[in-house]
Short mmCIF file of C-alpha atoms in Angstrom, two decimals:
data_model
loop_
_atom_site.label_atom_id
_atom_site.label_comp_id
_atom_site.label_asym_id
_atom_site.label_seq_id
_atom_site.Cartn_x
_atom_site.Cartn_y
_atom_site.Cartn_z
CA MET H 1 141.08 -0.82 199.18
CA ASP H 2 139.46 -2.26 196.09
CA VAL H 3 141.03 -5.73 196.65
CA ILE H 4 139.43 -6.98 193.55
CA LYS H 5 141.07 -3.89 191.25
CA ARG H 6 144.36 -4.92 193.02
CA ILE H 7 144.49 -8.32 192.14
CA ASP H 8 143.64 -7.29 188.61
CA ASP H 9 146.28 -4.69 188.63
CA LEU H 10 149.09 -7.48 189.62
CA MET H 11 147.94 -9.82 186.97
CA ALA H 12 148.00 -6.94 184.22
CA GLU H 13 151.40 -6.00 185.36
CA ARG H 14 152.71 -9.96 184.61
CA ASN H 15 150.24 -9.98 181.83
CA TRP H 16 148.56 -13.15 183.37
CA THR H 17 145.18 -14.89 182.61
CA ASP H 18 142.71 -16.15 184.91
CA TYR H 19 144.20 -19.43 184.14
CA LYS H 20 147.73 -18.33 185.04
CA LEU H 21 146.71 -17.22 188.10
CA SER H 22 145.05 -20.00 188.91
CA VAL H 23 147.68 -22.42 188.13
CA GLU H 24 150.57 -20.31 189.90
CA SER H 25 148.32 -20.07 192.98
CA GLY H 26 146.80 -23.63 193.18
CA LEU H 27 143.12 -22.40 193.40
CA SER H 28 140.32 -23.25 191.11
CA SER H 29 139.61 -21.94 187.98
CA SER H 30 135.75 -21.55 189.21
CA THR H 31 137.46 -19.04 192.60
CA ILE H 32 139.63 -16.95 190.21
CA ALA H 33 136.32 -16.60 187.96
CA ASN H 34 133.98 -15.81 190.64
CA ILE H 35 136.01 -12.99 192.10
CA HIS H 36 135.95 -11.32 188.59
CA ARG H 37 132.72 -12.32 186.91
CA ARG H 38 130.79 -11.91 190.56
CA ASN H 39 132.61 -9.17 191.96
CA THR H 40 133.15 -11.47 195.18
CA VAL H 41 135.90 -10.16 197.45
CA PRO H 42 137.92 -13.25 198.61
CA SER H 43 138.81 -14.50 201.83
CA ILE H 44 142.37 -13.75 203.60
CA PRO H 45 143.64 -17.55 202.79
CA THR H 46 142.64 -17.10 199.16
CA ILE H 47 144.20 -13.54 199.23
CA GLU H 48 147.26 -15.54 200.50
CA ALA H 49 147.36 -18.04 198.05
CA ILE H 50 147.25 -15.17 195.29
CA CYS H 51 150.21 -13.24 196.98
CA GLY H 52 151.72 -16.53 197.07
CA ALA H 53 151.38 -16.79 193.39
CA PHE H 54 152.38 -13.32 192.90
CA GLY H 55 155.97 -13.53 195.36
CA ILE H 56 154.26 -10.76 197.83
CA SER H 57 153.39 -10.61 201.20
CA LEU H 58 150.04 -9.82 202.64
CA SER H 59 151.25 -6.43 203.73
CA GLN H 60 152.78 -5.53 200.31
CA PHE H 61 149.38 -6.12 198.63
CA PHE H 62 148.04 -4.25 200.98
CA CYS H 63 150.05 -1.57 200.82
CA GLU H 64 148.68 1.91 199.10
CA ASN H 65 152.24 2.84 198.08
CA ALA H 66 153.25 0.51 195.47
CA SER H 67 156.74 1.32 196.00
CA PHE H 68 157.79 -2.24 197.77
CA VAL H 69 160.71 -3.97 196.76
CA GLN H 70 160.53 -7.60 195.12
CA LEU H 71 162.91 -10.00 196.58
CA ASN H 72 163.95 -12.81 194.73
CA GLU H 73 164.34 -16.44 196.05
CA GLU H 74 167.80 -15.91 197.57
CA GLN H 75 166.69 -12.76 199.15
CA GLN H 76 163.54 -14.24 200.43
CA ALA H 77 165.58 -17.12 202.22
CA LEU H 78 167.91 -14.65 203.51
CA PHE H 79 164.98 -12.08 204.84
CA ASN H 80 163.28 -15.31 206.26
CA LYS H 81 166.67 -16.25 208.43
CA TRP H 82 166.89 -12.28 209.41
CA ILE H 83 163.10 -12.40 211.05
CA THR H 84 164.59 -15.46 213.40
CA LEU H 85 167.59 -13.67 214.58
CA THR H 86 168.03 -11.75 217.98
CA ASP H 87 168.72 -8.26 218.12
CA PHE H 88 172.59 -9.21 219.06
CA GLN H 89 172.74 -11.80 215.95
CA LYS H 90 171.15 -9.05 213.60
CA LYS H 91 173.98 -6.52 215.36
CA LEU H 92 176.84 -9.12 214.22
CA VAL H 93 175.47 -9.71 210.77
CA LEU H 94 175.25 -6.11 209.91
CA GLY H 95 178.78 -5.54 211.60
CA LEU H 96 180.34 -8.34 209.45
CA ILE H 97 178.19 -6.84 206.32
CA GLY H 98 179.86 -3.42 206.95
CA GLU H 99 183.30 -4.99 206.70
CA PHE H 100 182.64 -5.76 203.20
CA ARG H 101 182.91 -2.57 202.08
#
């Protein structure tokens, strides 16, 4: 995968500039500039910061199939709680949700 192209594509989708990515990711402007000007492949911590800015996970970033679902803040909070549940608790929650039909 071309990491720099992926970053560029995500920026283009959002109509972001290097400056906007820098602000949203908390990375310095020079870090973002080095990625683009010097074709420097960023480290995993840098990619994590960039993913945080885009509101995506590392797995979504590296996913070749671009059909991932973007979660809003409420959905992300629900997902974060979901992954801490036991299998039994997940079964109970799914049963409860099934009753809302």
